[in-house]
mmCIF file of C-alpha atoms in Angstrom:
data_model
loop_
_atom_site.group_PDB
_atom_site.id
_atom_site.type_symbol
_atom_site.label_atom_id
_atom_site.label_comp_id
_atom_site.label_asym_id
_atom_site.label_seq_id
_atom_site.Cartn_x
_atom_site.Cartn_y
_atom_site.Cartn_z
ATOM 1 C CA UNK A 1 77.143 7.524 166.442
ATOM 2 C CA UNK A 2 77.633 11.350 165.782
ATOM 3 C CA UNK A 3 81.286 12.351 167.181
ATOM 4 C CA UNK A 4 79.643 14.773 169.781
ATOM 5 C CA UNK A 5 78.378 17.917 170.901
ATOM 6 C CA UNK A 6 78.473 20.421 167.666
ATOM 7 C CA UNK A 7 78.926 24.422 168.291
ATOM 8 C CA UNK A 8 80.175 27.123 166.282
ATOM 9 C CA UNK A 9 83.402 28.318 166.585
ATOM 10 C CA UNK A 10 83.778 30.867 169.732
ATOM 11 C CA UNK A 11 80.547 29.973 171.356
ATOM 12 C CA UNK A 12 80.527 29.319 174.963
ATOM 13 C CA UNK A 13 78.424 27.534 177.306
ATOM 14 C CA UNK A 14 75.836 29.441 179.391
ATOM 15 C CA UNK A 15 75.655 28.643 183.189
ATOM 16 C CA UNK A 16 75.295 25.612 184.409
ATOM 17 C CA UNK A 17 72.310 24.643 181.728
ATOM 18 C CA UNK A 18 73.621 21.953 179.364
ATOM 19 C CA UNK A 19 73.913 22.826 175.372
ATOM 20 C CA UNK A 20 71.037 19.926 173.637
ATOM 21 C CA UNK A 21 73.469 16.846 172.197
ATOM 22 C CA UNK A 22 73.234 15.027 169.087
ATOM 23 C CA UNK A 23 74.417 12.005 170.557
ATOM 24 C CA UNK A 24 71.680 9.496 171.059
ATOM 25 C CA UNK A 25 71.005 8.287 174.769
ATOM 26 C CA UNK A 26 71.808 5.218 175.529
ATOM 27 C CA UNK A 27 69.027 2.735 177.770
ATOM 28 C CA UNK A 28 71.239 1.368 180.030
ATOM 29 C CA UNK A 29 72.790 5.246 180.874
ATOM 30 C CA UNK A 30 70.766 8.309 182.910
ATOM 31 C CA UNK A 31 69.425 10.188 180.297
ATOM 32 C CA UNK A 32 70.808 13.022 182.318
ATOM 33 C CA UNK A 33 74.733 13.475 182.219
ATOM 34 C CA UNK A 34 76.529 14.992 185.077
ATOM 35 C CA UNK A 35 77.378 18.606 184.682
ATOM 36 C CA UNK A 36 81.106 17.986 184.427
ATOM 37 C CA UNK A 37 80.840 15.408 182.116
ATOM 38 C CA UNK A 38 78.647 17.982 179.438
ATOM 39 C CA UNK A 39 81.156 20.764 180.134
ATOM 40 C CA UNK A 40 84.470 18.298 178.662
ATOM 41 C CA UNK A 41 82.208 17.283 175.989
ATOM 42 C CA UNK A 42 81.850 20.792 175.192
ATOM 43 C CA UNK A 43 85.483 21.189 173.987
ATOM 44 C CA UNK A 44 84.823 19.089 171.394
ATOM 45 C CA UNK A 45 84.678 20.579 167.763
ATOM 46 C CA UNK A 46 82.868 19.021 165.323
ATOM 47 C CA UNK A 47 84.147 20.356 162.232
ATOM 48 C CA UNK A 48 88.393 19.942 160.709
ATOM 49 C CA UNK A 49 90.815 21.467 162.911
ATOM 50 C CA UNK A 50 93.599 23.513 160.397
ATOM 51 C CA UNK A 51 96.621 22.794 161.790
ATOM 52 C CA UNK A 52 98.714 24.746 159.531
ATOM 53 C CA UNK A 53 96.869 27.735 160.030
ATOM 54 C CA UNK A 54 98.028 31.241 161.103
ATOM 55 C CA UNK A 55 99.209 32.138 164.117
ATOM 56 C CA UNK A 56 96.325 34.857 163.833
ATOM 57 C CA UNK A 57 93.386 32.735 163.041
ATOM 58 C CA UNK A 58 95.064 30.499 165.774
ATOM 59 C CA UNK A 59 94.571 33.077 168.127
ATOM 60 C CA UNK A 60 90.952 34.247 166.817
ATOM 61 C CA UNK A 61 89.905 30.372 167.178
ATOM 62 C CA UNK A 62 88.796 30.646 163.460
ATOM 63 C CA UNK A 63 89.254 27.802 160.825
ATOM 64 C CA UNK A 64 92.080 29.549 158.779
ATOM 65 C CA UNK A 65 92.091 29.172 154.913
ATOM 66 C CA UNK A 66 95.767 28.335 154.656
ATOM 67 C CA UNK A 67 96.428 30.312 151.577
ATOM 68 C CA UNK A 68 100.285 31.379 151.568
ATOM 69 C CA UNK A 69 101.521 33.893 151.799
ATOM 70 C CA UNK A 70 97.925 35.917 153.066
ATOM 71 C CA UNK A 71 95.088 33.806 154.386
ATOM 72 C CA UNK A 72 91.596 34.939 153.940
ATOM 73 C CA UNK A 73 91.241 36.243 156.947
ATOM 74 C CA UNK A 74 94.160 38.329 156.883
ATOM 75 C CA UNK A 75 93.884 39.817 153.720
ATOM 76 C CA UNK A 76 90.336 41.206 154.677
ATOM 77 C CA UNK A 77 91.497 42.506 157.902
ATOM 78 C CA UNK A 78 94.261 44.076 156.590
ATOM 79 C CA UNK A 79 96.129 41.825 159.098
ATOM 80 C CA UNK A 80 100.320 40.787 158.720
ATOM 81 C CA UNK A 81 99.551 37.010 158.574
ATOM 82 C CA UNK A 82 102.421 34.917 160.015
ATOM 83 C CA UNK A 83 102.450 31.137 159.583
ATOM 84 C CA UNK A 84 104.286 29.082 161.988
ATOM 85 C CA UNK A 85 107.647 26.678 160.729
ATOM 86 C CA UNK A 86 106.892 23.343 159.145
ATOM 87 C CA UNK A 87 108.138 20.677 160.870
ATOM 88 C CA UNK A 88 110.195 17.791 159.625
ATOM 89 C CA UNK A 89 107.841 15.681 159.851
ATOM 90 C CA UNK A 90 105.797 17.194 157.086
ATOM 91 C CA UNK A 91 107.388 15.933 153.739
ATOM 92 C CA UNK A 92 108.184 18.422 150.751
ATOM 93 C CA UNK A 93 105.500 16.684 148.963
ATOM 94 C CA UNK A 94 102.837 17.518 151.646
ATOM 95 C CA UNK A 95 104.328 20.750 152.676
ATOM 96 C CA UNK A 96 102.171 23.786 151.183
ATOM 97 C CA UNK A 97 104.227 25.825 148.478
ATOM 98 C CA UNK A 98 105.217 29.357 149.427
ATOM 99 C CA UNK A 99 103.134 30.997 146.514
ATOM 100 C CA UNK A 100 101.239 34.282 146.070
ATOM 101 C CA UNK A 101 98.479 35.161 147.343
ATOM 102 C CA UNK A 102 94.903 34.538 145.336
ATOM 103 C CA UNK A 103 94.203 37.772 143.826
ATOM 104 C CA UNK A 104 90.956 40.105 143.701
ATOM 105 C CA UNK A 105 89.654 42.413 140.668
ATOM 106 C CA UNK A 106 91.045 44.917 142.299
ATOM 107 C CA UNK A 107 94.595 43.846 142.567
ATOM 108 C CA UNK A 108 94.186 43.934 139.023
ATOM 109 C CA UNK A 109 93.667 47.494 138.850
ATOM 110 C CA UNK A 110 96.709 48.213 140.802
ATOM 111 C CA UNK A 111 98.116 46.236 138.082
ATOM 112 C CA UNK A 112 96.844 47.659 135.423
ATOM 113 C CA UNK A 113 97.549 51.393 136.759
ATOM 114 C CA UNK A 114 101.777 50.663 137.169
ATOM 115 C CA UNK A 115 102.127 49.157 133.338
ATOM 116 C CA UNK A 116 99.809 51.917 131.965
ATOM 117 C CA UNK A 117 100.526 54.983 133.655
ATOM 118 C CA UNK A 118 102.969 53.782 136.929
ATOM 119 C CA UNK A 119 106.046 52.703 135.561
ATOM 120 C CA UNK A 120 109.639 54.084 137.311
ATOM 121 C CA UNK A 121 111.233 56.816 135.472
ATOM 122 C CA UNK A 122 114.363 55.329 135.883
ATOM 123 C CA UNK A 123 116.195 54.004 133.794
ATOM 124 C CA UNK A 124 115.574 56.520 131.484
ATOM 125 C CA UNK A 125 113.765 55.379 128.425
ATOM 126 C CA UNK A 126 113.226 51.906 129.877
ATOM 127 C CA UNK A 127 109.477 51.102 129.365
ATOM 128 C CA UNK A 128 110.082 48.455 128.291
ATOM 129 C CA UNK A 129 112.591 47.071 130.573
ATOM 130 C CA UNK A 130 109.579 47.732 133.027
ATOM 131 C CA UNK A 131 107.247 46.136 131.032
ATOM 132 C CA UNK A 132 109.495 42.770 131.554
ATOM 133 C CA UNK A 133 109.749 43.228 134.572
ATOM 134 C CA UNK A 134 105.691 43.325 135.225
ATOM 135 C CA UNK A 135 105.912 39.977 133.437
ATOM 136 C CA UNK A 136 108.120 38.192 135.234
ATOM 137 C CA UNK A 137 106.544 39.334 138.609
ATOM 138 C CA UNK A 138 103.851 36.283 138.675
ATOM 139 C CA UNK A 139 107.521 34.167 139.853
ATOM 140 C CA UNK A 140 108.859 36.196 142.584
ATOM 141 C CA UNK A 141 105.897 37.166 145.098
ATOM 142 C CA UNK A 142 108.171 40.291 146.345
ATOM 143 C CA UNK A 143 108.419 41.805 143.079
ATOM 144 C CA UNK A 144 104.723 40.878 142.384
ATOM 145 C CA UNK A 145 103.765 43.035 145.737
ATOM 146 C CA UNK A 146 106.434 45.857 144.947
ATOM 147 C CA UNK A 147 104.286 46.630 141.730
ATOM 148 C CA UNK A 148 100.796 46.349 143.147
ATOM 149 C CA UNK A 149 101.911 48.433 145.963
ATOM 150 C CA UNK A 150 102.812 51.213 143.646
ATOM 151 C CA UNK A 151 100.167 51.126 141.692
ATOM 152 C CA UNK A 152 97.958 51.485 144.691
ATOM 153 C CA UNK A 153 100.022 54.379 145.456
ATOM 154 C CA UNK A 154 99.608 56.168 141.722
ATOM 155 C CA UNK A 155 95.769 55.504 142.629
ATOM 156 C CA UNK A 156 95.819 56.768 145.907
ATOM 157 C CA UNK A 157 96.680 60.468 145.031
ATOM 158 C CA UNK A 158 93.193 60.342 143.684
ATOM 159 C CA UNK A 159 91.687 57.885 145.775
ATOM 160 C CA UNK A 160 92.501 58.030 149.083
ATOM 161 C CA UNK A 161 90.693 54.539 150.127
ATOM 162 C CA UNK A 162 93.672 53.010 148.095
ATOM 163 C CA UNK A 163 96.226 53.971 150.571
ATOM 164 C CA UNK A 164 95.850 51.450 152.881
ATOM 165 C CA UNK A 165 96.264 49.049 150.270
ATOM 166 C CA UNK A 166 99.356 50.486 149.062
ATOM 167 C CA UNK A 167 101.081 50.562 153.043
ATOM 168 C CA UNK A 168 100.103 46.664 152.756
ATOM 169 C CA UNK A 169 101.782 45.609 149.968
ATOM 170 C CA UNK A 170 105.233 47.859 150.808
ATOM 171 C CA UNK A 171 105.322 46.446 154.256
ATOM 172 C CA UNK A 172 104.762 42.926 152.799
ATOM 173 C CA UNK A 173 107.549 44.059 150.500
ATOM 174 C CA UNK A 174 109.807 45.797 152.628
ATOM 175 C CA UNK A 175 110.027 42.411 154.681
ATOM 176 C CA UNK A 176 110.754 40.201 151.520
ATOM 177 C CA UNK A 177 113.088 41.881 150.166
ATOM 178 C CA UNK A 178 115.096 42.113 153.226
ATOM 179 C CA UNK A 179 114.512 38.254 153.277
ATOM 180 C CA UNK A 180 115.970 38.189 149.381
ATOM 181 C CA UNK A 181 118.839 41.009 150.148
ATOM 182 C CA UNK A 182 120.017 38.670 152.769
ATOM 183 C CA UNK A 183 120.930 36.121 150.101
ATOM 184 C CA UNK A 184 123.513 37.015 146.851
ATOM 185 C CA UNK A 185 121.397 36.391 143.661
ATOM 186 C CA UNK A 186 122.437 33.497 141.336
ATOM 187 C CA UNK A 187 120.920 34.178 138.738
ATOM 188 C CA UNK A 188 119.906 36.856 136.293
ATOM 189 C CA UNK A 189 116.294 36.895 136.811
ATOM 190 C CA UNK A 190 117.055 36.874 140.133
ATOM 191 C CA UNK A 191 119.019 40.142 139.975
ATOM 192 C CA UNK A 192 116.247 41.573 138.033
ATOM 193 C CA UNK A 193 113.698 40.870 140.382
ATOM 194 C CA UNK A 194 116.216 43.097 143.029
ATOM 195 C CA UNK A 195 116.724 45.689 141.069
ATOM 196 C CA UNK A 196 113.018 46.259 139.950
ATOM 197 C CA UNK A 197 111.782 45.858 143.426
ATOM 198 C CA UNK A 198 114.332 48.462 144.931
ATOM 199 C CA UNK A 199 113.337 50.462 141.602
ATOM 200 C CA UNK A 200 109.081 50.169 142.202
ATOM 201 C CA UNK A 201 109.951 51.126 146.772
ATOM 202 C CA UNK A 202 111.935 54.122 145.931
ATOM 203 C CA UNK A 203 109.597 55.156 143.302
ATOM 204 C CA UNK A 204 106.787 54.643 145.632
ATOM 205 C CA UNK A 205 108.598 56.574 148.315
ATOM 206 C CA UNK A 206 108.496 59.651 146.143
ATOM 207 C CA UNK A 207 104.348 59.376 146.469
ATOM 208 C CA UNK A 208 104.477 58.784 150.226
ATOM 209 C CA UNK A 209 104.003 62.229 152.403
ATOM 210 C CA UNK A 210 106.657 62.914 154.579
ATOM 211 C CA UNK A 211 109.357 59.973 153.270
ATOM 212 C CA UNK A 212 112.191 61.651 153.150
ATOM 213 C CA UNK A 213 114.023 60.058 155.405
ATOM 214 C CA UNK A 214 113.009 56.228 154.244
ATOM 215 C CA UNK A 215 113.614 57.589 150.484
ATOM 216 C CA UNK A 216 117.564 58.411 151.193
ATOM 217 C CA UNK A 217 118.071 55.273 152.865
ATOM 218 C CA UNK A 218 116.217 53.280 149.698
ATOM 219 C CA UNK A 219 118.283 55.483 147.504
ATOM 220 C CA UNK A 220 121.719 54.283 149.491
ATOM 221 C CA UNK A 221 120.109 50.583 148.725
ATOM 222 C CA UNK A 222 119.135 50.973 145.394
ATOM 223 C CA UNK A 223 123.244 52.449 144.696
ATOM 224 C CA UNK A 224 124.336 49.159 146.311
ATOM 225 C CA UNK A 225 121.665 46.871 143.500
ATOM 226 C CA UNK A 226 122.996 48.459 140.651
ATOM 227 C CA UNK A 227 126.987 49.329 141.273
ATOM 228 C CA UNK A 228 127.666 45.252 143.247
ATOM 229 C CA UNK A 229 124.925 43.134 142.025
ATOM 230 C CA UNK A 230 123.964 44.026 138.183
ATOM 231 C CA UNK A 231 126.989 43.860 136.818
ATOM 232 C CA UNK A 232 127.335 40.681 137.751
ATOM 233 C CA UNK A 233 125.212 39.689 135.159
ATOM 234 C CA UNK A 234 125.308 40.928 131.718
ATOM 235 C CA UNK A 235 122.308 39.166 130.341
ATOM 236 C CA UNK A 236 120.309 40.318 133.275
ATOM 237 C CA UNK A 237 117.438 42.916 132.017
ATOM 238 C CA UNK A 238 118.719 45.907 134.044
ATOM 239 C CA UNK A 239 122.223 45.511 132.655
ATOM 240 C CA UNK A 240 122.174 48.281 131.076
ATOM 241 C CA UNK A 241 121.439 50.165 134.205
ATOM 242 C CA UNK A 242 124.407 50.949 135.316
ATOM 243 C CA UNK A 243 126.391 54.452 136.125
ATOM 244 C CA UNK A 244 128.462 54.652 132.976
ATOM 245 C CA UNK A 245 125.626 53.041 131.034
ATOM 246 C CA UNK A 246 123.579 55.727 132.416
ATOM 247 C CA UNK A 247 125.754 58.756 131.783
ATOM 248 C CA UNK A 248 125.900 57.345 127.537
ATOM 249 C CA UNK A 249 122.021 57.549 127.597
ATOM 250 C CA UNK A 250 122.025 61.132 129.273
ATOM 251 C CA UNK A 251 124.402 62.328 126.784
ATOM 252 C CA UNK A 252 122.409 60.698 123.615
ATOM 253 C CA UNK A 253 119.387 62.022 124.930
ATOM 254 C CA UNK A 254 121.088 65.194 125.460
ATOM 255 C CA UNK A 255 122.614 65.295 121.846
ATOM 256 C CA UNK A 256 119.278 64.827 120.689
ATOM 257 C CA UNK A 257 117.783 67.315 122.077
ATOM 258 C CA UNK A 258 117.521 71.330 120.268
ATOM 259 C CA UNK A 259 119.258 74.014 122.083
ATOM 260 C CA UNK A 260 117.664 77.514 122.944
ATOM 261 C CA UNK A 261 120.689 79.778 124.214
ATOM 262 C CA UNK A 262 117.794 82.303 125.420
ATOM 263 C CA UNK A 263 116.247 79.677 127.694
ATOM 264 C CA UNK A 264 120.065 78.444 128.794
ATOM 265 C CA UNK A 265 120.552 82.048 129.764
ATOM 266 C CA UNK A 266 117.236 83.073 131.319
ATOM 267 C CA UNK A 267 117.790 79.269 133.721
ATOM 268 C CA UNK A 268 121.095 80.710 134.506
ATOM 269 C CA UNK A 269 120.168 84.437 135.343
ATOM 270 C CA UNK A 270 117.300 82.233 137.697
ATOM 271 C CA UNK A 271 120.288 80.402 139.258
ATOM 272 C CA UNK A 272 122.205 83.862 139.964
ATOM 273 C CA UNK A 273 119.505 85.582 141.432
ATOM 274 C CA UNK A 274 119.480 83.226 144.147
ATOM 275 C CA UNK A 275 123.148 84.982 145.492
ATOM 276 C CA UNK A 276 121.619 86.464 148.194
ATOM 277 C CA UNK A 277 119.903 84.317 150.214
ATOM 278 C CA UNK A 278 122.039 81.839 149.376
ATOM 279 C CA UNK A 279 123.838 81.799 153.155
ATOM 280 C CA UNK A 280 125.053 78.348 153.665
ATOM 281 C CA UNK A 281 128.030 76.500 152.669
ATOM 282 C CA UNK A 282 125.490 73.651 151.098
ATOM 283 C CA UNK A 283 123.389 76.283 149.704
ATOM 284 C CA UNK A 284 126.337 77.901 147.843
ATOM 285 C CA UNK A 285 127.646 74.527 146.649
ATOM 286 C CA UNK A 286 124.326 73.794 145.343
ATOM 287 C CA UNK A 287 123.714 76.977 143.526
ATOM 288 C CA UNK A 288 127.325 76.178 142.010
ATOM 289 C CA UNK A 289 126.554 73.222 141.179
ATOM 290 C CA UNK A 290 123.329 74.090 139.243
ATOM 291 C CA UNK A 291 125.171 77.154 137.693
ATOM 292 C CA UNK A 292 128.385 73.880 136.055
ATOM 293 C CA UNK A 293 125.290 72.237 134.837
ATOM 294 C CA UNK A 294 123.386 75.140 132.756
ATOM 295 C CA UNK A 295 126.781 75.782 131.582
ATOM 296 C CA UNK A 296 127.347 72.459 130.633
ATOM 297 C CA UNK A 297 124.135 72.886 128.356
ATOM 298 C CA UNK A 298 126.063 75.180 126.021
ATOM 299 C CA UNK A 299 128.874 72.752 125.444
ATOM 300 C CA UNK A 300 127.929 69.437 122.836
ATOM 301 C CA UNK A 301 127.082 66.201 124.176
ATOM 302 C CA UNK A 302 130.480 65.038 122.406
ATOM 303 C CA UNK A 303 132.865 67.884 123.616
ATOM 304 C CA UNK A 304 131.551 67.671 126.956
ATOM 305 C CA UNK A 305 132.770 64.124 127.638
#
């Protein structure tokens, strides 16, 4: 005997008409149930109830996919899927792995677009640090979501359909890495992922209109990555990124670089002009501080440390 009356999922009942059942009648019963009986049989689903869904599909009354850490659903709608706590009395075997989320051709764009034409500018000459970075991001789903989201973001200055995609994946990130800043790494791909996830957010905050305010406060974050956690592993990737490793690859690429004393002094007669409206006790100390570094560009690499 079928299990009972089958509907779709959020249809309803209408009036006091009874839906037509699959279940056989029995000879010995009415063929005609009483009205209260058909409307309990009603609650009955006939198809797999997901009971570690989302608390969203939960809500819709849809069967959830149960893809972590985005259902379906979710994903399509644009939609911050939340799953609820798994109870002890699911076992780690059973329990469903927090992995990344399935993804579409055109999360492979956004991938494609940060290690082609997306990647930080900081640390200076570090491509390829970047590039390493991009490959460990299929292990640590906030990293993975820090990269697409910029990439979304280099995109979206063109394509404006892409910015809602790129606000996805920097919320999604934005909560992780909260979730990972919470904890002290313990391990050097550990601090990497940190550091290139702080790296890919303030990068991305530079694309963002009218992000000032979010871009100090990731740049007060990022100073905390790379001055307490980095150097607490020297075989970590971003070692090198640190202040004073910073400063030696400004002054090589410095040192490199051909002088023009024309240019120096036409950038400094720029800087001078600016004496007059320059009203403001940070205004002057900014102008001065512009005017140390163009002299500073006369001066040797060497001599100037």
């Amino acid at each position: 005997m079928l299990p009972g009356i089958i509907t779709e999922p959020g249809s309803s009942s209408s009036g006091d008409s009874p839906s037509p059942s699959l279940t056989p009648s029995d000879p010995e019963q009415p063929p005609e149930q009483p009205a209260d009986q058909s409307k309990r049989a009603l609650t009955r689903r006939g198809h797999f109830k997901s009971r570690l869904g989302c608390f969203n599909c939960k809500r819709r009354r849809i069967k959830c996919s149960e893809i972590r850490p985005e259902c379906s659903q979710c994903r399509r709608l644009a939609l911050e899927c939340v799953y609820p706590a798994v109870t002890s009395s699911v076992t780690t075997s059973t329990a469903p792995r927090a992995s990344l989320s399935v993804i579409n051709i055109e999360d492979l764009r956004l991938y494609h677009r940060f290690i082609t034409s997306g990647l930080p500018t900081l640390p200076l000459k570090g491509d390829e640090l970047w590039l390493q970075a991009a490959a460990m991001s299929h292990t640590n789903e906030c990293l993975a979501h820090a990269i697409l989201g910029l990439g979304a973001s280099h995109i979206s200055q063109t394509e404006e359909k892409y910015a809602v995609q790129a606000l996805r994946h920097r919320t999604i990130t934005i909560r992780l890495f909260n979730e990972q800043l919470s904890r002290v790494p313990e391990t050097p791909a550990a601090a990497d992922a940190l550091f290139a996830t702080i790296g890919c957010l303030l990068t991305q905050a530079a694309l963002l209109p009218n992000n000032m305010l979010e871009y100090v406060t990731l740049t007060r974050i990022a100073d905390f990555v790379v001055s307490t956690v980095t150097p607490r592993f020297p075989t970590a990737t971003f070692h090198s990124f640190t202040p004073w490793r910073h400063i030696e690859h400004l002054v090589s690429m410095v040192s490199e670089q051909d002088k023009d004393p024309d240019l120096v002094d036409g950038f400094k007669k720029s800087v001078t002009s600016l004496d007059e409206i320059c009203s403001r006790p940070t205004e002057n100390k900014f102008r001065n501080r512009l005017l140390h570094c163009i002299d500073a560009l006369s001066i040797s690499a060497a001599k100037g440390m």
